Amino acid sequence: MNDQGLSYWFRQSAPYIHAFRKKTFVVHLQGELFNSPLIKPLIQDLALLNSLRIQVVLVFGARSQIEQQLSAHGLESQFVDGLRVTQSAHMTAIDAAVGQVRSQVESVLSMGLVNTPMHGAEIQLVSGNYVVGRPVGVHKGVDFGHTGKVRAVAVDAINAQLGQGNLVVIPPTGYSPSGERFNLGSLNVATAVAEALKADKLVLFSEAALEGLPRELSPANVTSALRGLTGDDSNAQAEVATLLTSAAKVTHQDGVARSHIVDANRDGALLDELFTRDGIGVLVTNEAYDEIRPATPDDLAGIMELIQPLQDQGALVDREPEQVERFLGDYHVVSRDGTIVACMALHPYGDRAEIACAAVHPEYRRAKLADKLLSALSQLAKSQGIRKLFALSTQTAHWFIERGFNEQSLDQLPPIRKEQLNTDRGSKLLMKDL
């Protein structure tokens, strides 16, 4: 948690609490996680999401539990290309394993002791035959028996339960219209459900470390990110690759808005990922995370909040809100999840234009947002026929010089701008040809 304590974290999370209300999140928990001591607080965090009126669909796996049940029944497992071959004799053991995990979920969500996070929650969870399955059939000469794929998802039925405030739990099993049961891959169920519901978020948990991966990826960049995976553990790499590929598949403009991959070994990872601006996992989205766009009247308060500390330090000229509002059409901002984290203005003076009011939130100085803004405004200036950019600076002259600006005499200022100059600040003029 931030050194400023709970109050700081809670205030920072408030925009997300408002934004997520009535949104649909599909969360996938693989069976191995139910053997972890972190599973209880994790499920309790799902209950917290439900209490915040977030519509939660939990899809769980049971692979390790199925292995235990098959072994207890004296049955052997067979996998082909990572897919279990499910014989009729296996279904009793599979049903027992799935029931075991479902009972564990229900048990945690039913807790109401005073000294637990569940006190007073009164979570209502529902589970049912929301997934229609079909057989995998024969592949590469192997009959996969009762191993199935998702054929359809009962979207209306799930949404009806979510609309009543219920937390929906979906097991890794499916049924055909004739009543035949199928053993389904839980990750495939989660992605199919998220896509069918057009969920706002799909959250996947990884037992493998996520180090070395970018915090944010577009679906198109996932392939290149996979090439950059390093490490000696091939199984861990395969797990991360599978999760990233699944996230990329369902994340597109008409489907799931954002997919998150979160470290399953970190307590509170779900809340840290969802309720902080930068998160702690990997985000896969088609949306422009650091969106550079023209400022709007709704951005005025955010801009003032961003530049006020720099004005107090004397790094920026004092600007009243009315002055910024008057020239708001000259401003561009970087917005991250609705928060203004950087801004810069382009004020034209004939064939020259001033770069002004450049500010970046302290937590984002390493993201090179100022460079991105300068590049965007340089392209905009060129399109407007502007031949030179200039900036007046007291403390950031070297930053501009490192980007191709040269120090010039103040006499080079456009006459109108020269008349407005406060010479007491001792600003240096930096200029660059476009």
PDB file of N, CA and C in Angstrom, residues 78 85-87 136-146:
ATOM      1  N   GLN A  78      -4.993 -39.501 -19.271  1.00  0.00           N
ATOM      2  CA  GLN A  78      -4.328 -39.476 -20.579  1.00  0.00           C
ATOM      3  C   GLN A  78      -4.519 -38.096 -21.180  1.00  0.00           C
ATOM      4  N   VAL A  85      -8.114 -36.724 -22.195  1.00  0.00           N
ATOM      5  CA  VAL A  85      -9.042 -37.695 -22.781  1.00  0.00           C
ATOM      6  C   VAL A  85      -9.961 -38.169 -21.656  1.00  0.00           C
ATOM      7  N   THR A  86     -11.268 -37.937 -21.797  1.00  0.00           N
ATOM      8  CA  THR A  86     -12.218 -38.222 -20.726  1.00  0.00           C
ATOM      9  C   THR A  86     -13.086 -39.416 -21.098  1.00  0.00           C
ATOM     10  N   GLN A  87     -12.847 -40.511 -20.419  1.00  0.00           N
ATOM     11  CA  GLN A  87     -13.646 -41.703 -20.652  1.00  0.00           C
ATOM     12  C   GLN A  87     -14.907 -41.657 -19.789  1.00  0.00           C
ATOM     13  N   VAL A 136     -15.399 -32.877 -28.317  1.00  0.00           N
ATOM     14  CA  VAL A 136     -14.227 -32.599 -29.152  1.00  0.00           C
ATOM     15  C   VAL A 136     -14.192 -33.588 -30.307  1.00  0.00           C
ATOM     16  N   GLY A 137     -14.605 -34.815 -30.002  1.00  0.00           N
ATOM     17  CA  GLY A 137     -14.649 -35.846 -31.037  1.00  0.00           C
ATOM     18  C   GLY A 137     -13.315 -36.544 -31.202  1.00  0.00           C
ATOM     19  N   VAL A 138     -13.026 -36.964 -32.402  1.00  0.00           N
ATOM     20  CA  VAL A 138     -11.785 -37.670 -32.714  1.00  0.00           C
ATOM     21  C   VAL A 138     -10.804 -36.686 -33.332  1.00  0.00           C
ATOM     22  N   HIS A 139      -9.620 -36.617 -32.727  1.00  0.00           N
ATOM     23  CA  HIS A 139      -8.593 -35.701 -33.217  1.00  0.00           C
ATOM     24  C   HIS A 139      -7.270 -36.437 -33.272  1.00  0.00           C
ATOM     25  N   LYS A 140      -6.632 -36.385 -34.430  1.00  0.00           N
ATOM     26  CA  LYS A 140      -5.365 -37.099 -34.645  1.00  0.00           C
ATOM     27  C   LYS A 140      -5.497 -38.582 -34.293  1.00  0.00           C
ATOM     28  N   GLY A 141      -6.652 -39.125 -34.621  1.00  0.00           N
ATOM     29  CA  GLY A 141      -6.877 -40.544 -34.390  1.00  0.00           C
ATOM     30  C   GLY A 141      -7.248 -40.898 -32.972  1.00  0.00           C
ATOM     31  N   VAL A 142      -7.400 -39.890 -32.099  1.00  0.00           N
ATOM     32  CA  VAL A 142      -7.728 -40.145 -30.693  1.00  0.00           C
ATOM     33  C   VAL A 142      -9.163 -39.721 -30.427  1.00  0.00           C
ATOM     34  N   ASP A 143      -9.955 -40.613 -29.841  1.00  0.00           N
ATOM     35  CA  ASP A 143     -11.324 -40.281 -29.445  1.00  0.00           C
ATOM     36  C   ASP A 143     -11.264 -39.675 -28.043  1.00  0.00           C
ATOM     37  N   PHE A 144     -11.630 -38.415 -27.930  1.00  0.00           N
ATOM     38  CA  PHE A 144     -11.525 -37.722 -26.651  1.00  0.00           C
ATOM     39  C   PHE A 144     -12.723 -37.974 -25.737  1.00  0.00           C
ATOM     40  N   GLY A 145     -13.663 -38.782 -26.182  1.00  0.00           N
ATOM     41  CA  GLY A 145     -14.749 -39.205 -25.314  1.00  0.00           C
ATOM     42  C   GLY A 145     -15.593 -38.054 -24.812  1.00  0.00           C
ATOM     43  N   HIS A 146     -15.651 -37.894 -23.476  1.00  0.00           N
ATOM     44  CA  HIS A 146     -16.492 -36.865 -22.863  1.00  0.00           C
ATOM     45  C   HIS A 146     -15.771 -35.524 -22.683  1.00  0.00           C
TER      46      HIS A 146
END
